[in-house]
Each structure stands twice: as C-alpha cells, then as structure tokens.
Coordinates of C-alpha atoms in Angstrom, one line a residue:
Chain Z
X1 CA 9.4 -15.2 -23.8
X2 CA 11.9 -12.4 -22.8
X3 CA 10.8 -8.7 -23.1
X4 CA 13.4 -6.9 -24.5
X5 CA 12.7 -3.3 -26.1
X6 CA 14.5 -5.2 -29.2
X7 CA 13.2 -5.1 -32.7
X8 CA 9.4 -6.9 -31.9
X9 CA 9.2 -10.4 -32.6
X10 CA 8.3 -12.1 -35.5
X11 CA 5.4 -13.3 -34.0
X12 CA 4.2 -9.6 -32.5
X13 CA 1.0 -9.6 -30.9
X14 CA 2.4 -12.1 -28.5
X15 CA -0.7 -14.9 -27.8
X16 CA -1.1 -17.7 -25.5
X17 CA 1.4 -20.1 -27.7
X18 CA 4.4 -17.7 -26.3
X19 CA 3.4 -19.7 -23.0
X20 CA 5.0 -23.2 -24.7
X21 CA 8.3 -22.7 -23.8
X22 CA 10.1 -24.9 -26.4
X23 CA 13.1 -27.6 -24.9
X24 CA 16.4 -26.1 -24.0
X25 CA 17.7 -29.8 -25.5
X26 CA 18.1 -29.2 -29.3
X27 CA 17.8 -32.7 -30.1
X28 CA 14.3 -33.2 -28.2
X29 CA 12.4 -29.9 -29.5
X30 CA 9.2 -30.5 -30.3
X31 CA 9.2 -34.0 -28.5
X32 CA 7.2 -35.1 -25.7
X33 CA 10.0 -35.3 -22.8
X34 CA 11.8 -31.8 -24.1
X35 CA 9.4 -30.2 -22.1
X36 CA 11.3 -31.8 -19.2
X37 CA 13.6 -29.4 -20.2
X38 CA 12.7 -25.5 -20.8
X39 CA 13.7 -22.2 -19.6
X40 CA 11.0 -22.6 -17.1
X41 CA 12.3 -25.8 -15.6
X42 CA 16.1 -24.7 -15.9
X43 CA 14.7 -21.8 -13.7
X44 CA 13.1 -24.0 -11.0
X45 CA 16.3 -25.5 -10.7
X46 CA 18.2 -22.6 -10.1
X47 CA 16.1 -21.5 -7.5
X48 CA 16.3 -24.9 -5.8
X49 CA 19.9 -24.4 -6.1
X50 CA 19.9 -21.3 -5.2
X51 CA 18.1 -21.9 -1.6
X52 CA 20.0 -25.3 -0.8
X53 CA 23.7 -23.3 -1.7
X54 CA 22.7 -20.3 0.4
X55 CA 21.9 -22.1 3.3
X56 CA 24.7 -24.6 3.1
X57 CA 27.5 -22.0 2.8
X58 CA 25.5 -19.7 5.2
X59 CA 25.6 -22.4 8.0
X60 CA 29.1 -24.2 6.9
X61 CA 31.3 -23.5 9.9
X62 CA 28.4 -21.3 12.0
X63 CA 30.4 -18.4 13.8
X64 CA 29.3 -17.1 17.6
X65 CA 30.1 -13.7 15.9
X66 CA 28.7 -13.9 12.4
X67 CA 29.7 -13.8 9.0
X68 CA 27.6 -12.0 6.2
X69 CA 25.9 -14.4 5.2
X70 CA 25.3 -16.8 8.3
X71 CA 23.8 -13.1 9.5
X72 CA 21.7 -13.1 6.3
X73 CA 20.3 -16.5 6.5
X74 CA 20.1 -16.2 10.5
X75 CA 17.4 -13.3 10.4
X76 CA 15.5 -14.7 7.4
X77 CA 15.3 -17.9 9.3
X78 CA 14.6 -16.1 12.9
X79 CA 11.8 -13.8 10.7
X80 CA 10.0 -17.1 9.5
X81 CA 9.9 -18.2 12.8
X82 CA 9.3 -15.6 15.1
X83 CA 7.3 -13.2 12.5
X84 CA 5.0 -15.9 11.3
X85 CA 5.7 -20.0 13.3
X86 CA 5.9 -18.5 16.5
X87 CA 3.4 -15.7 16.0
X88 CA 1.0 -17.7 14.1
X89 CA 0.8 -21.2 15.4
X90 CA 2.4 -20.4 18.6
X91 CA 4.9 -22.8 20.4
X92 CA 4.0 -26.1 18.3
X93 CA 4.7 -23.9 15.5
X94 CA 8.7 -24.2 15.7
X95 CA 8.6 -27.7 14.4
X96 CA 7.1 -25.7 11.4
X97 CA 9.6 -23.3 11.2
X98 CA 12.4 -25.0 9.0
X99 CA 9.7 -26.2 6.1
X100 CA 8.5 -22.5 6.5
X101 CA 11.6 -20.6 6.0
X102 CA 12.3 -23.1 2.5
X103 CA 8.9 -22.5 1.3
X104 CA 9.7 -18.4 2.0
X105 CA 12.5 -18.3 0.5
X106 CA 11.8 -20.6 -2.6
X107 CA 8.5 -19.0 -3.3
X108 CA 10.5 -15.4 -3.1
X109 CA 13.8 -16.5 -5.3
X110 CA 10.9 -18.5 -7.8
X111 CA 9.1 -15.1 -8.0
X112 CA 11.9 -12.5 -8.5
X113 CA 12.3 -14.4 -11.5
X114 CA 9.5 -12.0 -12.8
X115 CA 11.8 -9.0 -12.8
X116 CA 15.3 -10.0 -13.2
X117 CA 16.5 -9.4 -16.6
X118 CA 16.7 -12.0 -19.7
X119 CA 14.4 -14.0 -17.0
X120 CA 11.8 -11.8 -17.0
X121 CA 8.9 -14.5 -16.0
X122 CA 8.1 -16.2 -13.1
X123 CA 7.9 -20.3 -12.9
X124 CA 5.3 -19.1 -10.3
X125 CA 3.2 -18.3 -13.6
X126 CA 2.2 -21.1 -14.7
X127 CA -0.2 -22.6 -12.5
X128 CA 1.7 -26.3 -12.0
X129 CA 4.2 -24.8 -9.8
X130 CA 1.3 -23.0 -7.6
X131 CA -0.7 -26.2 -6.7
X132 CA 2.4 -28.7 -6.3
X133 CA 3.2 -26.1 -3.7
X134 CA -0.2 -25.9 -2.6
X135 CA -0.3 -29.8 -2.2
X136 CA 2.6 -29.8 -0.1
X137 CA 0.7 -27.4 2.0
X138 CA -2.5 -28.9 1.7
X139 CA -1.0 -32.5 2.8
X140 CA 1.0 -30.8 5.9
X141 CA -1.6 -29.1 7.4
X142 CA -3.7 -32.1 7.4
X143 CA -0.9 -34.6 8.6
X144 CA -0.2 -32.1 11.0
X145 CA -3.6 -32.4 12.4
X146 CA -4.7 -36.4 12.0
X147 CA -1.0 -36.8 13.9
X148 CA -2.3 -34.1 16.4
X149 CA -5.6 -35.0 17.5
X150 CA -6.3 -37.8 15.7
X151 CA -8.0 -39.0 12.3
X152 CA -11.6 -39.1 13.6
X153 CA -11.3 -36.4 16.4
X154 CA -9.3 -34.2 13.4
X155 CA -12.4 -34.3 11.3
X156 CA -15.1 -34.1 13.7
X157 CA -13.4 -30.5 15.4
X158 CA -13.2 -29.6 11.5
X159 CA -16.4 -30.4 9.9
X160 CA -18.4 -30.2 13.0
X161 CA -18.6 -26.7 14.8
X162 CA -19.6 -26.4 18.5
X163 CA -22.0 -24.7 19.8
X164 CA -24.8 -24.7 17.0
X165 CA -28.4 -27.1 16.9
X166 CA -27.7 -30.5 15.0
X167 CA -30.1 -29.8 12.5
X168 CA -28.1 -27.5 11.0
X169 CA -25.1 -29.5 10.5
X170 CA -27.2 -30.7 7.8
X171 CA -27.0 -27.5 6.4
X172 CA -23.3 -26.3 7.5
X173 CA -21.3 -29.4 7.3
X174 CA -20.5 -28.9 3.2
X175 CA -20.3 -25.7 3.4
X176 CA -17.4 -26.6 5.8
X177 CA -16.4 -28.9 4.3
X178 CA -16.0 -27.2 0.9
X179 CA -14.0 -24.0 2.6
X180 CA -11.5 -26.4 4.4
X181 CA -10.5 -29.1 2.1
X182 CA -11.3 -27.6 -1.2
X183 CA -11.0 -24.2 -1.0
X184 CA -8.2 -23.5 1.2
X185 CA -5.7 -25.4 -1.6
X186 CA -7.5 -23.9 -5.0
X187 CA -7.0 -20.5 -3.5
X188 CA -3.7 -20.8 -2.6
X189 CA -2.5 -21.9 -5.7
X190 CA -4.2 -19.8 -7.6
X191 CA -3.7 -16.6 -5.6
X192 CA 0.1 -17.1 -6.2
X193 CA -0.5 -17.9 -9.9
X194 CA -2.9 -15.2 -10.7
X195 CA -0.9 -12.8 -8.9
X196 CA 2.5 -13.8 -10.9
X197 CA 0.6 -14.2 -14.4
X198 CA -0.9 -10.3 -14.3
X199 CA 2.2 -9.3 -12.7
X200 CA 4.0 -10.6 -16.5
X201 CA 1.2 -9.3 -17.9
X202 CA 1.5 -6.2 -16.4
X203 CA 5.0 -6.0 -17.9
X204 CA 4.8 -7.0 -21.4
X205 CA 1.8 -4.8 -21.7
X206 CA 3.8 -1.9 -21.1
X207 CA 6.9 -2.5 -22.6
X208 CA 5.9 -4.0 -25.9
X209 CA 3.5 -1.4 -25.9
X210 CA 6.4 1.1 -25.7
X211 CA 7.8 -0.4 -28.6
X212 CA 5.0 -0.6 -30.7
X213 CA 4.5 2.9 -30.5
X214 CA 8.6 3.9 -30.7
X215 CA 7.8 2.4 -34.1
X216 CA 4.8 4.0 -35.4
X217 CA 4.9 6.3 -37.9
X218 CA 3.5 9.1 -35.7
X219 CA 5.5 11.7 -34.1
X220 CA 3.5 12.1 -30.8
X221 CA 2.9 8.3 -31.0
X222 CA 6.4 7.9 -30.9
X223 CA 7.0 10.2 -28.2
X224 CA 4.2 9.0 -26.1
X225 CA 5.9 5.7 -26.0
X226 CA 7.7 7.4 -23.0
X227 CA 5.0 7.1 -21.2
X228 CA 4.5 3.6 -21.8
X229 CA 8.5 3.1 -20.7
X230 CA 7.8 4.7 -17.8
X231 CA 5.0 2.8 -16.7
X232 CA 6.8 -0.4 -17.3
X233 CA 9.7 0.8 -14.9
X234 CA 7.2 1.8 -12.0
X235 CA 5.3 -1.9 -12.7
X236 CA 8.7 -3.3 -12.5
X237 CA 8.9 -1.9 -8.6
X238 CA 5.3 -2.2 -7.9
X239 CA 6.0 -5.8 -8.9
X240 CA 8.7 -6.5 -6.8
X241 CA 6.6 -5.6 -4.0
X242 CA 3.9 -8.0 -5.4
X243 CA 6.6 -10.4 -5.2
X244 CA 7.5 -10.3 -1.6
X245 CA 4.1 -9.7 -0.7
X246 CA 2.7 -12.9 -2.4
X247 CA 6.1 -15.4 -1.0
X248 CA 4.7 -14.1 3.0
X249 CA 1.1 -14.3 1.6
X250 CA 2.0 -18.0 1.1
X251 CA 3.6 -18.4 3.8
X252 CA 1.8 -16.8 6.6
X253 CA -1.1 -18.9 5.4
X254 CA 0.0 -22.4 5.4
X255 CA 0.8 -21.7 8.9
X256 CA -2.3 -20.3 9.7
X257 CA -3.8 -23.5 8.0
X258 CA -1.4 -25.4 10.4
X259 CA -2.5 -23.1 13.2
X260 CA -6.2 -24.2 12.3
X261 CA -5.1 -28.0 12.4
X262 CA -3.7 -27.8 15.5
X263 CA -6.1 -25.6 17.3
X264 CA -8.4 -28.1 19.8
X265 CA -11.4 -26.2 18.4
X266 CA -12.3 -23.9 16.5
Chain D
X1 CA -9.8 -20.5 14.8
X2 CA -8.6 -17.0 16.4
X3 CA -10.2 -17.5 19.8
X4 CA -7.3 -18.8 21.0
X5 CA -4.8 -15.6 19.7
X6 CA -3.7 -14.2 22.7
X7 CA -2.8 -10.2 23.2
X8 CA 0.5 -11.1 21.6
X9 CA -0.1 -11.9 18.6
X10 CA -0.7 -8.2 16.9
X11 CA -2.1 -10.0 13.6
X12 CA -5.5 -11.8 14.5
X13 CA -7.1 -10.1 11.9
X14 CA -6.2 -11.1 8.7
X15 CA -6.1 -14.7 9.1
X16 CA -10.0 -14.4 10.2
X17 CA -10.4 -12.3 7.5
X18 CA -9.3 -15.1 4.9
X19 CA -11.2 -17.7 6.7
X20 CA -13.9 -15.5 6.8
X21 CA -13.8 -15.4 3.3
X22 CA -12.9 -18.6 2.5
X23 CA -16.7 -19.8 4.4
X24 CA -18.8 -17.0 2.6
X25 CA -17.9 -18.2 -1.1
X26 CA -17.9 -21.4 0.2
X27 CA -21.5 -21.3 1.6
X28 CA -22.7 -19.6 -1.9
X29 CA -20.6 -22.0 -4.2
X30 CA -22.2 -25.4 -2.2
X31 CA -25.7 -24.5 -1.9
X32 CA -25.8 -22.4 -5.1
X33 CA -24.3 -25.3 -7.0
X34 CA -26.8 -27.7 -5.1
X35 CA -29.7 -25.5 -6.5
X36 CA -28.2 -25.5 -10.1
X37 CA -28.2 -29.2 -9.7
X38 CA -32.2 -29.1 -8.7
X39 CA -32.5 -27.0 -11.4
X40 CA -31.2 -29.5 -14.2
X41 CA -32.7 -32.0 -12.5
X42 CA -36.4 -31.4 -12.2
X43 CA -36.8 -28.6 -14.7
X44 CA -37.5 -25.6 -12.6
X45 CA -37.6 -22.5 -14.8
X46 CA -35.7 -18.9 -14.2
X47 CA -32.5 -20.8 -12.5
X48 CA -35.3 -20.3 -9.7
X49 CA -33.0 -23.2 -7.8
X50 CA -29.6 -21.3 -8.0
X51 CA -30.9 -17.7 -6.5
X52 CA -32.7 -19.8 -3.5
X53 CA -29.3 -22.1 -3.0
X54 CA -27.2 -19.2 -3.4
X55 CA -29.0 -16.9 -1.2
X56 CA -29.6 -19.7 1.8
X57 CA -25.7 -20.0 1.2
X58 CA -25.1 -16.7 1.8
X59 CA -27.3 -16.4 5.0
X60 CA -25.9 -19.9 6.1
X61 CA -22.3 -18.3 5.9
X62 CA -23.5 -15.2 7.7
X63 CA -24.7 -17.3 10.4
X64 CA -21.2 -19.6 10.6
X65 CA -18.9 -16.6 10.6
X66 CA -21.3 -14.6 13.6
X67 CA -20.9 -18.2 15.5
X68 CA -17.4 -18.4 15.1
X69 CA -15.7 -14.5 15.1
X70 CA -18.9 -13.1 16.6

C-alpha cells in the first residue's frame, strides 16, 4: 500500500493482508492469475525496462567524446568492474562484469522503489524477488566453478580443506558444506529482503504514526506528530543509503562467491 | 579464500569477515541441529544433545576459521 499522510485508511492499523497486492486487471481481481498482475509486478517491469532502455540508448551510437548518458552508463559499468570484478575476482573476473553491472543496477532501480513517491515499497520486499536473484547467483557461482576446475575437483577444493587430519573431515565437511551451498543463498536473499521489508517498515511506522497523532484529540499529541514527520523524512534519507548499500552488498558478494569458485584453493 | 588477495586489493577484509561468518553459524546450526536430532531420538533429557552439538560446533568453527584466515 502507498503512504500518504491522507485521511488513514479504512482499514487503519495496517496488518499483514496490506501485503496482498490485489490485480491491476479489473476483470481478474480476486482470481488466481491476477496476481500475475499487481503493482508489485508492474514495478519489476519497469525496472527491467528501465535497465534495458538506459543502456540501449546509453550505448546507441557510442561517441569517443561522450554524451551524458553514454558517460553515465560508462562509469557505472567501469565501477562494477573495476570497483568490485576486477578488485574482487581479479582478471577472470571481467567475464563477470557485464552480469554484475545488470544485477547492480537492477537490484538499485528495484530498491529505490522504497522511497520514490506513490511507489513507496520495494519489490525487493517481498522475499520472491530476493531468492530468484539469489538462485541466479547461487547457480553462477557454481557453474562458474564445475566449468573452472571441474565437477569433482570443484567439490573436493570446496568441501575438503587442506591442510587439516582426515579425521576431522568427519567433523568439518557439513559444517562446510552447510556454509557454502546452503547458507551463502538463504543469506543473500534474505539479507536483501530483510533489509528492504524494515526499511518499509521503518517508513510507515513513522508516517502513519504522524497521522495518527495529527488526528488525536490532544493538543500536544497533535503537535508531537512533528516529530513523527520528521523522523519519517530522515528514514526516508537513511533509507536511501540502505538502498545503495544493500544493491553493492549484493553485488560485491556474488563476486566474492565467484571469486571463491574460482580460487584453486581455499 | 583471501590468501590469494594481493596488496591491491584494499578490501580483503570484509569478504573474510562474511565467510567467517557464514562458517561460525554454520558450524552451530549442523552440529546443534545434529544434537537436537539425538535428542528426539533417544530421549536424552535437558536438550543435553543440543548444548554439546552446538558447543562442538562452535569450537569446530573456531578451529576452521584459525586454519583458514589464521
């Protein structure tokens, strides 16, 4: 739902059902395959759009000398791959680089969602969006490294760590196992989901709180709804720092993963 | 996984810091939930099971990290 220091909804303390967005298509609300449909999917589209357009115009007739926005889309591709393929994985890591810039930039346009206005959520918040991303991730870093090294080399340098007595692989191989193929995913996805949910959270808290007390009966309850106000506009800029943060946190760590996959050992 | 970050990389730290992470909760979630398992399985009283797995997780972790960032 949109926050808007309106007259409070109908339904005012706002609960978990304010989290089933109802279909955009008329004729399909309340079916099944409307939800193919909702503000949160029409915003995934945009952002796809969004990336695709940019870098299509950006890099339709590329310029020696530059135009705007082939110098936009230039250093947020040369950041992605020098600040975090290069830097991270290293010289294998420019293959990378491409898949990395997309995921940058989609992850960033999917999150500002959460602060521009009449949007006001992030897809990023509910937790589907997170682990398809995370999948993608999850899947690359391990093709990356069966293609590398090898399917039973790959596993062997992963589960396996040098330099330690075999009878305590016994003991150390699940735990390995568990922190590369399990938890590296879950945390990823839910890292960006958790972060994007209280980020919402965050907002509405403060803002319908505001108007909750604009419209109490109380004169210093009313005027303390300032303060609520207030706090909603700094969330709104600590959240758009939350929202940079959490696209380079994403990011930087599929690479790293890809790094790891690489890497002859460990 | 960092051994092989070189002087140029300026960021080494916070990728071992994830992993680092990653293996501590790992090594308490496997052999914690291992010892829940015992638990359920043969009865033993006070979650007895749990504290040991989660405690020989712990140390376990300790022990993978120290070999591998130590």
């Amino acid at each position: 739902m949109s926050v808007q220091p309106a007259p409070l909804a109908a339904d005012f303390p706002p609960g978990t059902g304010d989290f089933d967005f109802t279909s955009l298509i008329p004729s399909l609300r309340g079916a099944e395959a409307g939800q193919a449909f909702t503000k949160i999917s029409l915003m995934v589209w945009i952002a796809i759009a969004l990336v695709i357009i940019f870098f299509l115009v950006a890099y339709r007739a590329p310029k020696l000398v530059p135009t705007k926005g082939q110098w936009l889309a230039e250093s947020i591709y040369g950041f992605v791959r020098d600040g975090v393929a290069k830097e991270v994985i290293g010289r294998e890591g420019l293959p990378f680089a491409p898949y990395l810039t997309s995921l940058f930039l989609f992850i960033l346009v999917m999150n500002s969602f959460a602060i521009i206005p009449f949007f006001q959520i992030s897809p990023n918040s509910h937790i589907a969006y997170p682990i398809i991303l995370a999948v993608l991730s999850y899947v690359l870093f391990i093709v990356a490294g069966v293609r590398k090294q090898g399917f039973v080399r790959y596993f062997r340098v992963n589960l396996f760590m040098p330099g330690i007595p075999w009878p305590l692989y016994f003991l150390v191989t699940p735990i390995e196992l568990i922190s590369t193929f399990i938890m590296r995913p879950v945390t990823l996805a839910v890292r960006l989901f958790a972060n994007m949910f209280a980020g919402h959270l965050m907002l509405l808290v403060f803002t319908l709180g505001g108007v909750a007390m604009l419209e109490s009966a109380n004169f210093f309850v009313k005027g303390l709804s300032v303060a609520s106000f207030a706090m909603a506009i700094i969330m709104t800029f600590f959240e758009f720092m939350v929202v940079v943060l959490q696209a380079y946190v994403f990011t930087m760590l599929t690479a790293s993963y890809i790094e790891g996959a690489l890497a002859e050992q460990h | 996984m960092t051994d092989k970050q070189s002087p140029r990389s300026p960021d080494p730290g916070s990728n071992a810091g994830w992993a680092a992470l990653s293996t501590l909760l790992s090594g308490i979630l496997v052999w914690g939930g291992l010892g829940l398992l015992l638990d359920w399985w043969l009865h033993i009283p006070n979650h007895l099971g749990l504290l040991v797995g989660m405690i020989a997780g712990l140390v376990l972790s300790v022990y993978m990290i120290i070999k591998r960032f130590g």
